[in-house]
Amino acid sequence: MDSPAPTTKDLLTEAAAAEFRERGFQGTDSNKIARRAGFAPQTFYRWFKDKTEVFVAVYRLWEDEERRFIGELVRQGAGEAAIVEAAVKHHRDYLHFRRSLRRLSLEDPEVRQARAQSRLRQVERLHRHSGSGLTREEIAVRLLELERLSDALAEGELADMGLDEAAARRRLVEILAEMR
């Protein structure tokens, strides 16, 4: 069965994802997004009220992409170390986007709410599928730790300090094992 052709909104969202990956939120504008998608600049505003709205849509795509590839690794029986490496790579692939997300979640209530909803969806999924017996709150704490350490590894923060990244990778493996 053929998948439906992407809509104008889909094409704009995909173009925005590419722009945010390459340049971050501050480094692009709605005109660049529209042109990258192959449309006149005014087309953007037929589908999105502003750049923040498309950023939130891209965040949802990012979340879905991460969930799909980690779910596939789990189905394939991948160990925690392989999942950690895939997650860090995903964060690295979206480095400018992730930096923008962290900053905007402090500055913009819409992005802050979107991030909270995303995290809550992750907590609920993990709570349903985990056999660990952890509470939602315990899962949330581990999720925040996973997210922050993955971002730190993706950005090379430990390497910047001249420190070995192995301890962070071991901790990520431990957290995943705790949540299984």
GROMACS .gro file of C-alpha atoms in nm:
model
  180
    1MET     CA    1   0.000   0.000   0.000
    2ASP     CA    2   0.139   0.338  -0.099
    3SER     CA    3   0.170   0.602   0.168
    4PRO     CA    4  -0.015   0.926   0.099
    5ALA     CA    5   0.176   1.213  -0.057
    6PRO     CA    6   0.306   1.458   0.200
    7THR     CA    7   0.088   1.761   0.257
    8THR     CA    8   0.210   2.118   0.236
    9LYS     CA    9   0.217   2.124   0.616
   10ASP     CA   10   0.428   1.805   0.620
   11LEU     CA   11   0.673   1.954   0.370
   12LEU     CA   12   0.702   2.274   0.571
   13THR     CA   13   0.757   2.076   0.892
   14GLU     CA   14   1.027   1.863   0.727
   15ALA     CA   15   1.197   2.176   0.592
   16ALA     CA   16   1.178   2.335   0.936
   17ALA     CA   17   1.334   2.024   1.089
   18ALA     CA   18   1.625   2.048   0.847
   19GLU     CA   19   1.667   2.421   0.914
   20PHE     CA   20   1.656   2.377   1.293
   21ARG     CA   21   1.902   2.086   1.274
   22GLU     CA   22   2.148   2.296   1.075
   23ARG     CA   23   2.098   2.642   1.221
   24GLY     CA   24   1.892   2.618   1.539
   25PHE     CA   25   1.585   2.827   1.612
   26GLN     CA   26   1.761   3.165   1.607
   27GLY     CA   27   1.948   3.089   1.286
   28THR     CA   28   1.646   3.054   1.063
   29ASP     CA   29   1.319   3.222   0.980
   30SER     CA   30   0.986   3.136   0.822
   31ASN     CA   31   1.099   3.256   0.479
   32LYS     CA   32   1.394   3.015   0.477
   33ILE     CA   33   1.168   2.731   0.587
   34ALA     CA   34   0.911   2.803   0.314
   35ARG     CA   35   1.175   2.835   0.042
   36ARG     CA   36   1.347   2.515   0.154
   37ALA     CA   37   1.012   2.335   0.122
   38GLY     CA   38   0.971   2.479  -0.228
   39PHE     CA   39   0.704   2.736  -0.147
   40ALA     CA   40   0.667   3.111  -0.150
   41PRO     CA   41   0.732   3.265   0.195
   42GLN     CA   42   0.367   3.357   0.258
   43THR     CA   43   0.270   2.989   0.234
   44PHE     CA   44   0.427   2.931   0.576
   45TYR     CA   45   0.161   3.143   0.749
   46ARG     CA   46  -0.124   2.951   0.591
   47TRP     CA   47  -0.016   2.650   0.798
   48PHE     CA   48   0.163   2.788   1.105
   49LYS     CA   49   0.098   3.099   1.311
   50ASP     CA   50   0.471   3.149   1.376
   51LYS     CA   51   0.812   2.987   1.395
   52THR     CA   52   0.746   2.862   1.748
   53GLU     CA   53   0.446   2.660   1.634
   54VAL     CA   54   0.649   2.482   1.366
   55PHE     CA   55   0.931   2.431   1.618
   56VAL     CA   56   0.687   2.246   1.845
   57ALA     CA   57   0.573   2.035   1.547
   58VAL     CA   58   0.937   1.949   1.473
   59TYR     CA   59   0.987   1.858   1.839
   60ARG     CA   60   0.701   1.612   1.811
   61LEU     CA   61   0.863   1.460   1.500
   62TRP     CA   62   1.193   1.433   1.688
   63GLU     CA   63   1.019   1.259   1.977
   64ASP     CA   64   0.841   1.014   1.743
   65GLU     CA   65   1.164   0.940   1.556
   66GLU     CA   66   1.351   0.867   1.880
   67ARG     CA   67   1.070   0.647   2.008
   68ARG     CA   68   1.061   0.448   1.681
   69PHE     CA   69   1.432   0.377   1.656
   70ILE     CA   70   1.471   0.292   2.025
   71GLY     CA   71   1.163   0.071   2.006
   72GLU     CA   72   1.313  -0.106   1.705
   73LEU     CA   73   1.641  -0.160   1.891
   74VAL     CA   74   1.452  -0.305   2.187
   75ARG     CA   75   1.252  -0.537   1.957
   76GLN     CA   76   1.579  -0.654   1.802
   77GLY     CA   77   1.712  -0.739   2.148
   78ALA     CA   78   1.980  -0.470   2.154
   79GLY     CA   79   2.159  -0.423   2.482
   80GLU     CA   80   2.163  -0.106   2.686
   81ALA     CA   81   2.502   0.004   2.549
   82ALA     CA   82   2.375  -0.008   2.189
   83ILE     CA   83   2.065   0.190   2.286
   84VAL     CA   84   2.283   0.448   2.463
   85GLU     CA   85   2.500   0.492   2.156
   86ALA     CA   86   2.195   0.530   1.931
   87ALA     CA   87   2.038   0.786   2.166
   88VAL     CA   88   2.358   0.991   2.192
   89LYS     CA   89   2.393   0.984   1.813
   90HIS     CA   90   2.033   1.103   1.777
   91HIS     CA   91   2.103   1.390   2.015
   92ARG     CA   92   2.424   1.471   1.823
   93ASP     CA   93   2.238   1.464   1.490
   94TYR     CA   94   1.999   1.724   1.631
   95LEU     CA   95   2.257   1.923   1.825
   96HIS     CA   96   2.141   2.274   1.722
   97PHE     CA   97   1.778   2.174   1.759
   98ARG     CA   98   1.839   2.034   2.109
   99ARG     CA   99   2.025   2.349   2.215
  100SER     CA  100   1.736   2.559   2.088
  101LEU     CA  101   1.489   2.336   2.272
  102ARG     CA  102   1.670   2.380   2.603
  103ARG     CA  103   1.689   2.758   2.564
  104LEU     CA  104   1.335   2.804   2.435
  105SER     CA  105   1.188   2.587   2.710
  106LEU     CA  106   1.320   2.845   2.956
  107GLU     CA  107   1.202   3.146   2.756
  108ASP     CA  108   0.880   3.041   2.582
  109PRO     CA  109   0.577   2.901   2.769
  110GLU     CA  110   0.451   2.719   2.458
  111VAL     CA  111   0.779   2.532   2.413
  112ARG     CA  112   0.807   2.467   2.787
  113GLN     CA  113   0.459   2.311   2.784
  114ALA     CA  114   0.539   2.104   2.474
  115ARG     CA  115   0.853   1.969   2.641
  116ALA     CA  116   0.661   1.886   2.959
  117GLN     CA  117   0.395   1.702   2.755
  118SER     CA  118   0.662   1.514   2.561
  119ARG     CA  119   0.834   1.403   2.877
  120LEU     CA  120   0.504   1.300   3.033
  121ARG     CA  121   0.423   1.087   2.727
  122GLN     CA  122   0.764   0.922   2.762
  123VAL     CA  123   0.711   0.861   3.134
  124GLU     CA  124   0.370   0.705   3.070
  125ARG     CA  125   0.504   0.478   2.793
  126LEU     CA  126   0.796   0.368   3.008
  127HIS     CA  127   0.569   0.311   3.307
  128ARG     CA  128   0.336   0.091   3.099
  129HIS     CA  129   0.612  -0.114   2.940
  130SER     CA  130   0.868  -0.131   3.217
  131GLY     CA  131   0.879  -0.429   3.447
  132SER     CA  132   1.095  -0.239   3.693
  133GLY     CA  133   0.823  -0.140   3.937
  134LEU     CA  134   0.946   0.219   3.936
  135THR     CA  135   0.693   0.494   4.004
  136ARG     CA  136   0.618   0.759   3.744
  137GLU     CA  137   0.821   1.005   3.949
  138GLU     CA  138   1.121   0.770   3.963
  139ILE     CA  139   1.096   0.715   3.588
  140ALA     CA  140   1.078   1.093   3.532
  141VAL     CA  141   1.395   1.146   3.734
  142ARG     CA  142   1.577   0.880   3.533
  143LEU     CA  143   1.441   1.021   3.208
  144LEU     CA  144   1.575   1.367   3.294
  145GLU     CA  145   1.912   1.216   3.380
  146LEU     CA  146   1.914   1.020   3.052
  147GLU     CA  147   1.825   1.330   2.853
  148ARG     CA  148   2.084   1.554   3.017
  149LEU     CA  149   2.367   1.302   2.996
  150SER     CA  150   2.282   1.225   2.632
  151ASP     CA  151   2.294   1.596   2.551
  152ALA     CA  152   2.623   1.636   2.741
  153LEU     CA  153   2.780   1.348   2.550
  154ALA     CA  154   2.641   1.475   2.219
  155GLU     CA  155   2.791   1.815   2.284
  156GLY     CA  156   3.124   1.682   2.412
  157GLU     CA  157   3.098   1.853   2.750
  158LEU     CA  158   3.310   1.598   2.935
  159ALA     CA  159   3.569   1.597   2.657
  160ASP     CA  160   3.579   1.978   2.681
  161MET     CA  161   3.684   1.934   3.043
  162GLY     CA  162   3.949   1.682   2.944
  163LEU     CA  163   3.752   1.401   3.110
  164ASP     CA  164   3.674   1.052   2.987
  165GLU     CA  165   3.314   1.001   2.876
  166ALA     CA  166   3.308   0.638   2.988
  167ALA     CA  167   3.153   0.716   3.328
  168ALA     CA  168   2.861   0.897   3.164
  169ARG     CA  169   2.806   0.610   2.921
  170ARG     CA  170   2.816   0.359   3.208
  171ARG     CA  171   2.562   0.564   3.402
  172LEU     CA  172   2.331   0.575   3.100
  173VAL     CA  173   2.355   0.197   3.068
  174GLU     CA  174   2.276   0.162   3.441
  175ILE     CA  175   1.971   0.386   3.412
  176LEU     CA  176   1.835   0.190   3.116
  177ALA     CA  177   1.889  -0.137   3.303
  178GLU     CA  178   1.705   0.004   3.605
  179MET     CA  179   1.406   0.092   3.388
  180ARG     CA  180   1.370  -0.241   3.204
   0.00000   0.00000   0.00000
